[in-house]
mmCIF file with all atom_site columns, C-alpha atoms in Angstrom:
data_model
loop_
_atom_site.group_PDB
_atom_site.id
_atom_site.type_symbol
_atom_site.label_atom_id
_atom_site.label_alt_id
_atom_site.label_comp_id
_atom_site.label_asym_id
_atom_site.label_entity_id
_atom_site.label_seq_id
_atom_site.pdbx_PDB_ins_code
_atom_site.Cartn_x
_atom_site.Cartn_y
_atom_site.Cartn_z
_atom_site.occupancy
_atom_site.B_iso_or_equiv
_atom_site.pdbx_formal_charge
_atom_site.auth_seq_id
_atom_site.auth_comp_id
_atom_site.auth_asym_id
_atom_site.auth_atom_id
_atom_site.pdbx_PDB_model_num
ATOM 1   C CA . ALA A 1 1   ? 71.294 114.219 111.658 1.00 0.00 ? 1   ALA A CA 1
ATOM 2   C CA . GLU A 1 2   ? 74.661 115.124 112.663 1.00 0.00 ? 2   GLU A CA 1
ATOM 3   C CA . THR A 1 3   ? 74.969 111.499 114.561 1.00 0.00 ? 3   THR A CA 1
ATOM 4   C CA . ARG A 1 4   ? 73.759 109.933 111.523 1.00 0.00 ? 4   ARG A CA 1
ATOM 5   C CA . SER A 1 5   ? 76.291 112.073 109.305 1.00 0.00 ? 5   SER A CA 1
ATOM 6   C CA . PHE A 1 6   ? 79.245 111.237 111.939 1.00 0.00 ? 6   PHE A CA 1
ATOM 7   C CA . LEU A 1 7   ? 78.686 107.396 111.570 1.00 0.00 ? 7   LEU A CA 1
ATOM 8   C CA . THR A 1 8   ? 78.291 107.427 108.008 1.00 0.00 ? 8   THR A CA 1
ATOM 9   C CA . THR A 1 9   ? 81.447 109.487 107.185 1.00 0.00 ? 9   THR A CA 1
ATOM 10  C CA . THR A 1 10  ? 83.823 108.378 109.601 1.00 0.00 ? 10  THR A CA 1
ATOM 11  C CA . ALA A 1 11  ? 85.879 105.265 108.809 1.00 0.00 ? 11  ALA A CA 1
ATOM 12  C CA . ILE A 1 12  ? 87.402 104.650 111.939 1.00 0.00 ? 12  ILE A CA 1
ATOM 13  C CA . PRO A 1 13  ? 86.993 101.162 114.204 1.00 0.00 ? 13  PRO A CA 1
ATOM 14  C CA . LEU A 1 14  ? 84.284 100.999 116.571 1.00 0.00 ? 14  LEU A CA 1
ATOM 15  C CA . ARG A 1 15  ? 85.182 99.757  119.966 1.00 0.00 ? 15  ARG A CA 1
ATOM 16  C CA . ILE A 1 16  ? 82.794 97.468  121.494 1.00 0.00 ? 16  ILE A CA 1
ATOM 17  C CA . ALA A 1 17  ? 82.763 96.130  124.922 1.00 0.00 ? 17  ALA A CA 1
ATOM 18  C CA . THR A 1 18  ? 81.044 92.639  125.905 1.00 0.00 ? 18  THR A CA 1
ATOM 19  C CA . SER A 1 19  ? 80.648 91.220  129.365 1.00 0.00 ? 19  SER A CA 1
ATOM 20  C CA . THR A 1 20  ? 81.183 87.624  130.420 1.00 0.00 ? 20  THR A CA 1
ATOM 21  C CA . ASP A 1 21  ? 81.301 86.004  134.172 1.00 0.00 ? 21  ASP A CA 1
ATOM 22  C CA . SER A 1 22  ? 84.993 86.884  134.417 1.00 0.00 ? 22  SER A CA 1
ATOM 23  C CA . TYR A 1 23  ? 86.063 90.150  133.114 1.00 0.00 ? 23  TYR A CA 1
ATOM 24  C CA . PRO A 1 24  ? 84.552 92.729  130.433 1.00 0.00 ? 24  PRO A CA 1
ATOM 25  C CA . THR A 1 25  ? 86.280 92.433  126.904 1.00 0.00 ? 25  THR A CA 1
ATOM 26  C CA . LEU A 1 26  ? 86.685 95.467  124.979 1.00 0.00 ? 26  LEU A CA 1
ATOM 27  C CA . CYS A 1 27  ? 87.463 94.978  120.908 1.00 0.00 ? 27  CYS A CA 1
ATOM 28  C CA . SER A 1 28  ? 88.004 97.117  117.568 1.00 0.00 ? 28  SER A CA 1
ATOM 29  C CA . VAL A 1 29  ? 85.788 96.184  114.557 1.00 0.00 ? 29  VAL A CA 1
ATOM 30  C CA . TRP A 1 30  ? 85.183 97.743  111.552 1.00 0.00 ? 30  TRP A CA 1
ATOM 31  C CA . TYR A 1 31  ? 81.665 99.117  111.072 1.00 0.00 ? 31  TYR A CA 1
ATOM 32  C CA . LEU A 1 32  ? 79.039 100.581 108.964 1.00 0.00 ? 32  LEU A CA 1
ATOM 33  C CA . LEU A 1 33  ? 75.719 102.242 109.520 1.00 0.00 ? 33  LEU A CA 1
ATOM 34  C CA . ASP A 1 34  ? 72.447 100.695 108.393 1.00 0.00 ? 34  ASP A CA 1
ATOM 35  C CA . GLU A 1 35  ? 70.463 103.751 107.910 1.00 0.00 ? 35  GLU A CA 1
ATOM 36  C CA . GLU A 1 36  ? 67.275 102.157 106.916 1.00 0.00 ? 36  GLU A CA 1
ATOM 37  C CA . LYS A 1 37  ? 67.384 100.021 110.275 1.00 0.00 ? 37  LYS A CA 1
ATOM 38  C CA . ASP A 1 38  ? 69.244 102.251 112.326 1.00 0.00 ? 38  ASP A CA 1
ATOM 39  C CA . VAL A 1 39  ? 71.706 99.290  113.388 1.00 0.00 ? 39  VAL A CA 1
ATOM 40  C CA . LEU A 1 40  ? 75.443 99.231  113.138 1.00 0.00 ? 40  LEU A CA 1
ATOM 41  C CA . LEU A 1 41  ? 76.965 96.219  111.419 1.00 0.00 ? 41  LEU A CA 1
ATOM 42  C CA . CYS A 1 42  ? 80.239 94.395  112.193 1.00 0.00 ? 42  CYS A CA 1
ATOM 43  C CA . VAL A 1 43  ? 81.630 91.297  110.939 1.00 0.00 ? 43  VAL A CA 1
ATOM 44  C CA . SER A 1 44  ? 83.681 88.815  113.325 1.00 0.00 ? 44  SER A CA 1
ATOM 45  C CA . HIS A 1 45  ? 84.854 85.481  113.114 1.00 0.00 ? 45  HIS A CA 1
ATOM 46  C CA . LYS A 1 46  ? 83.049 82.575  114.603 1.00 0.00 ? 46  LYS A CA 1
ATOM 47  C CA . ASN A 1 47  ? 85.955 81.519  116.862 1.00 0.00 ? 47  ASN A CA 1
ATOM 48  C CA . SER A 1 48  ? 86.583 85.396  118.204 1.00 0.00 ? 48  SER A CA 1
ATOM 49  C CA . GLN A 1 49  ? 86.034 85.983  121.637 1.00 0.00 ? 49  GLN A CA 1
ATOM 50  C CA . LEU A 1 50  ? 83.573 88.832  120.798 1.00 0.00 ? 50  LEU A CA 1
ATOM 51  C CA . VAL A 1 51  ? 81.352 86.101  119.107 1.00 0.00 ? 51  VAL A CA 1
ATOM 52  C CA . SER A 1 52  ? 81.814 83.833  122.158 1.00 0.00 ? 52  SER A CA 1
ATOM 53  C CA . ASP A 1 53  ? 80.981 87.041  124.355 1.00 0.00 ? 53  ASP A CA 1
ATOM 54  C CA . LEU A 1 54  ? 77.705 88.010  122.456 1.00 0.00 ? 54  LEU A CA 1
ATOM 55  C CA . LYS A 1 55  ? 76.166 84.454  122.308 1.00 0.00 ? 55  LYS A CA 1
ATOM 56  C CA . ALA A 1 56  ? 76.492 84.335  126.219 1.00 0.00 ? 56  ALA A CA 1
ATOM 57  C CA . ASN A 1 57  ? 75.155 87.713  126.418 1.00 0.00 ? 57  ASN A CA 1
ATOM 58  C CA . GLU A 1 58  ? 73.843 90.002  123.907 1.00 0.00 ? 58  GLU A CA 1
ATOM 59  C CA . LYS A 1 59  ? 74.062 93.297  126.021 1.00 0.00 ? 59  LYS A CA 1
ATOM 60  C CA . CYS A 1 60  ? 77.107 95.090  124.877 1.00 0.00 ? 60  CYS A CA 1
ATOM 61  C CA . ALA A 1 61  ? 78.472 98.934  124.789 1.00 0.00 ? 61  ALA A CA 1
ATOM 62  C CA . PHE A 1 62  ? 80.069 100.662 122.116 1.00 0.00 ? 62  PHE A CA 1
ATOM 63  C CA . GLU A 1 63  ? 82.276 103.865 121.035 1.00 0.00 ? 63  GLU A CA 1
ATOM 64  C CA . ILE A 1 64  ? 83.188 105.140 117.771 1.00 0.00 ? 64  ILE A CA 1
ATOM 65  C CA . ALA A 1 65  ? 85.791 107.925 118.557 1.00 0.00 ? 65  ALA A CA 1
ATOM 66  C CA . PRO A 1 66  ? 89.152 109.181 116.902 1.00 0.00 ? 66  PRO A CA 1
ATOM 67  C CA . ASN A 1 67  ? 92.208 109.208 119.084 1.00 0.00 ? 67  ASN A CA 1
ATOM 68  C CA . GLU A 1 68  ? 93.478 112.578 118.203 1.00 0.00 ? 68  GLU A CA 1
ATOM 69  C CA . ALA A 1 69  ? 92.020 116.245 118.821 1.00 0.00 ? 69  ALA A CA 1
ATOM 70  C CA . PRO A 1 70  ? 89.102 117.729 118.334 1.00 0.00 ? 70  PRO A CA 1
ATOM 71  C CA . TYR A 1 71  ? 87.811 114.774 120.596 1.00 0.00 ? 71  TYR A CA 1
ATOM 72  C CA . CYS A 1 72  ? 83.974 113.869 119.371 1.00 0.00 ? 72  CYS A CA 1
ATOM 73  C CA . GLY A 1 73  ? 82.306 110.970 119.074 1.00 0.00 ? 73  GLY A CA 1
ATOM 74  C CA . VAL A 1 74  ? 79.498 108.775 119.838 1.00 0.00 ? 74  VAL A CA 1
ATOM 75  C CA . ARG A 1 75  ? 78.839 105.685 122.490 1.00 0.00 ? 75  ARG A CA 1
ATOM 76  C CA . GLY A 1 76  ? 75.979 103.510 123.371 1.00 0.00 ? 76  GLY A CA 1
ATOM 77  C CA . LYS A 1 77  ? 74.729 100.437 124.753 1.00 0.00 ? 77  LYS A CA 1
ATOM 78  C CA . ALA A 1 78  ? 73.229 98.001  122.313 1.00 0.00 ? 78  ALA A CA 1
ATOM 79  C CA . ILE A 1 79  ? 71.242 94.553  122.057 1.00 0.00 ? 79  ILE A CA 1
ATOM 80  C CA . ALA A 1 80  ? 73.651 92.648  119.559 1.00 0.00 ? 80  ALA A CA 1
ATOM 81  C CA . THR A 1 81  ? 72.072 89.741  117.305 1.00 0.00 ? 81  THR A CA 1
ATOM 82  C CA . LEU A 1 82  ? 74.673 87.283  115.503 1.00 0.00 ? 82  LEU A CA 1
ATOM 83  C CA . SER A 1 83  ? 73.637 86.411  111.678 1.00 0.00 ? 83  SER A CA 1
ATOM 84  C CA . LYS A 1 84  ? 74.883 84.488  108.599 1.00 0.00 ? 84  LYS A CA 1
ATOM 85  C CA . GLU A 1 85  ? 72.594 86.522  106.226 1.00 0.00 ? 85  GLU A CA 1
ATOM 86  C CA . HIS A 1 86  ? 74.205 88.790  104.043 1.00 0.00 ? 86  HIS A CA 1
ATOM 87  C CA . THR A 1 87  ? 77.559 88.236  105.430 1.00 0.00 ? 87  THR A CA 1
ATOM 88  C CA . LEU A 1 88  ? 79.624 88.586  102.165 1.00 0.00 ? 88  LEU A CA 1
ATOM 89  C CA . ALA A 1 89  ? 77.838 91.617  101.081 1.00 0.00 ? 89  ALA A CA 1
ATOM 90  C CA . THR A 1 90  ? 78.311 93.272  104.566 1.00 0.00 ? 90  THR A CA 1
ATOM 91  C CA . LEU A 1 91  ? 82.087 92.197  104.634 1.00 0.00 ? 91  LEU A CA 1
ATOM 92  C CA . SER A 1 92  ? 82.645 93.510  101.019 1.00 0.00 ? 92  SER A CA 1
ATOM 93  C CA . THR A 1 93  ? 80.976 96.650  101.995 1.00 0.00 ? 93  THR A CA 1
ATOM 94  C CA . LEU A 1 94  ? 83.213 97.278  105.378 1.00 0.00 ? 94  LEU A CA 1
ATOM 95  C CA . ILE A 1 95  ? 86.365 96.136  103.247 1.00 0.00 ? 95  ILE A CA 1
ATOM 96  C CA . GLU A 1 96  ? 85.522 98.682  100.423 1.00 0.00 ? 96  GLU A CA 1
ATOM 97  C CA . ARG A 1 97  ? 84.942 101.382 103.147 1.00 0.00 ? 97  ARG A CA 1
ATOM 98  C CA . TYR A 1 98  ? 88.293 100.651 105.430 1.00 0.00 ? 98  TYR A CA 1
ATOM 99  C CA . LEU A 1 99  ? 90.660 99.462  102.649 1.00 0.00 ? 99  LEU A CA 1
ATOM 100 C CA . GLY A 1 100 ? 89.191 101.003 99.300  1.00 0.00 ? 100 GLY A CA 1
ATOM 101 C CA . ASP A 1 101 ? 88.339 97.721  97.151  1.00 0.00 ? 101 ASP A CA 1
ATOM 102 C CA . THR A 1 102 ? 88.396 94.307  97.742  1.00 0.00 ? 102 THR A CA 1
ATOM 103 C CA . GLU A 1 103 ? 91.744 93.586  95.667  1.00 0.00 ? 103 GLU A CA 1
ATOM 104 C CA . SER A 1 104 ? 94.373 93.411  98.647  1.00 0.00 ? 104 SER A CA 1
ATOM 105 C CA . ARG A 1 105 ? 95.994 90.500  99.903  1.00 0.00 ? 105 ARG A CA 1
ATOM 106 C CA . LEU A 1 106 ? 94.081 91.265  103.253 1.00 0.00 ? 106 LEU A CA 1
ATOM 107 C CA . ALA A 1 107 ? 90.584 91.637  101.875 1.00 0.00 ? 107 ALA A CA 1
ATOM 108 C CA . LYS A 1 108 ? 91.001 88.298  99.617  1.00 0.00 ? 108 LYS A CA 1
ATOM 109 C CA . TRP A 1 109 ? 91.983 86.691  102.728 1.00 0.00 ? 109 TRP A CA 1
ATOM 110 C CA . LEU A 1 110 ? 89.211 88.044  104.844 1.00 0.00 ? 110 LEU A CA 1
ATOM 111 C CA . ILE A 1 111 ? 86.803 87.286  101.985 1.00 0.00 ? 111 ILE A CA 1
ATOM 112 C CA . GLY A 1 112 ? 87.885 83.695  101.686 1.00 0.00 ? 112 GLY A CA 1
ATOM 113 C CA . ARG A 1 113 ? 86.864 82.444  105.022 1.00 0.00 ? 113 ARG A CA 1
ATOM 114 C CA . ILE A 1 114 ? 83.359 83.937  104.679 1.00 0.00 ? 114 ILE A CA 1
ATOM 115 C CA . ASP A 1 115 ? 81.640 80.828  105.705 1.00 0.00 ? 115 ASP A CA 1
ATOM 116 C CA . GLU A 1 116 ? 83.393 81.288  109.196 1.00 0.00 ? 116 GLU A CA 1
ATOM 117 C CA . GLU A 1 117 ? 82.056 84.787  109.766 1.00 0.00 ? 117 GLU A CA 1
ATOM 118 C CA . TYR A 1 118 ? 78.995 86.428  111.375 1.00 0.00 ? 118 TYR A CA 1
ATOM 119 C CA . VAL A 1 119 ? 77.297 89.794  110.768 1.00 0.00 ? 119 VAL A CA 1
ATOM 120 C CA . LEU A 1 120 ? 76.824 91.675  113.917 1.00 0.00 ? 120 LEU A CA 1
ATOM 121 C CA . ARG A 1 121 ? 73.620 93.802  114.475 1.00 0.00 ? 121 ARG A CA 1
ATOM 122 C CA . LEU A 1 122 ? 74.044 96.363  117.092 1.00 0.00 ? 122 LEU A CA 1
ATOM 123 C CA . THR A 1 123 ? 70.500 97.705  117.516 1.00 0.00 ? 123 THR A CA 1
ATOM 124 C CA . PRO A 1 124 ? 71.163 100.946 119.742 1.00 0.00 ? 124 PRO A CA 1
ATOM 125 C CA . GLU A 1 125 ? 69.027 101.223 122.801 1.00 0.00 ? 125 GLU A CA 1
ATOM 126 C CA . GLN A 1 126 ? 70.852 104.480 124.334 1.00 0.00 ? 126 GLN A CA 1
ATOM 127 C CA . MET A 1 127 ? 73.384 106.635 122.406 1.00 0.00 ? 127 MET A CA 1
ATOM 128 C CA . THR A 1 128 ? 75.257 110.076 123.653 1.00 0.00 ? 128 THR A CA 1
ATOM 129 C CA . THR A 1 129 ? 77.390 112.031 121.709 1.00 0.00 ? 129 THR A CA 1
ATOM 130 C CA . TRP A 1 130 ? 80.005 114.818 122.316 1.00 0.00 ? 130 TRP A CA 1
ATOM 131 C CA . ASP A 1 131 ? 82.181 117.126 120.363 1.00 0.00 ? 131 ASP A CA 1
ATOM 132 C CA . TYR A 1 132 ? 84.909 119.359 122.071 1.00 0.00 ? 132 TYR A CA 1
ATOM 133 C CA . SER A 1 133 ? 85.735 120.951 118.832 1.00 0.00 ? 133 SER A CA 1
ATOM 134 C CA . GLU A 1 134 ? 85.108 124.595 119.556 1.00 0.00 ? 134 GLU A CA 1
ATOM 135 C CA . ARG A 1 135 ? 86.369 124.161 123.222 1.00 0.00 ? 135 ARG A CA 1
ATOM 136 C CA . MET A 1 136 ? 89.791 122.884 121.577 1.00 0.00 ? 136 MET A CA 1
ATOM 137 C CA . SER A 1 137 ? 89.850 125.360 118.613 1.00 0.00 ? 137 SER A CA 1
#
């Protein structure tokens, strides 16, 4: 319940790590928790390194943690699937979560290229949490 609450109320980017034949890649993306399906949803452009990496290898790792004290967060390993379904609805929800509404220039630009976006569904296979609040107070 605490993890679910953290994931739904914390609006900071998710860091996702992917792996290819050469080097691991780390990328920060907006996320939201689909509570019905217990998956993390993100959106990324079709030409991004992230999408390219996940097409080659669906296994990834992720972390959601603030950069400021007290340090706490969630990290895990997941299987990522790419989809064109519900892209506009997912992106609109992400924009509202992180920007407040869909009226800004950035929001309109992102929505304007919706046909070039993928929904990333991260299905966690393992998750761990940490919270150093008590230790740091």
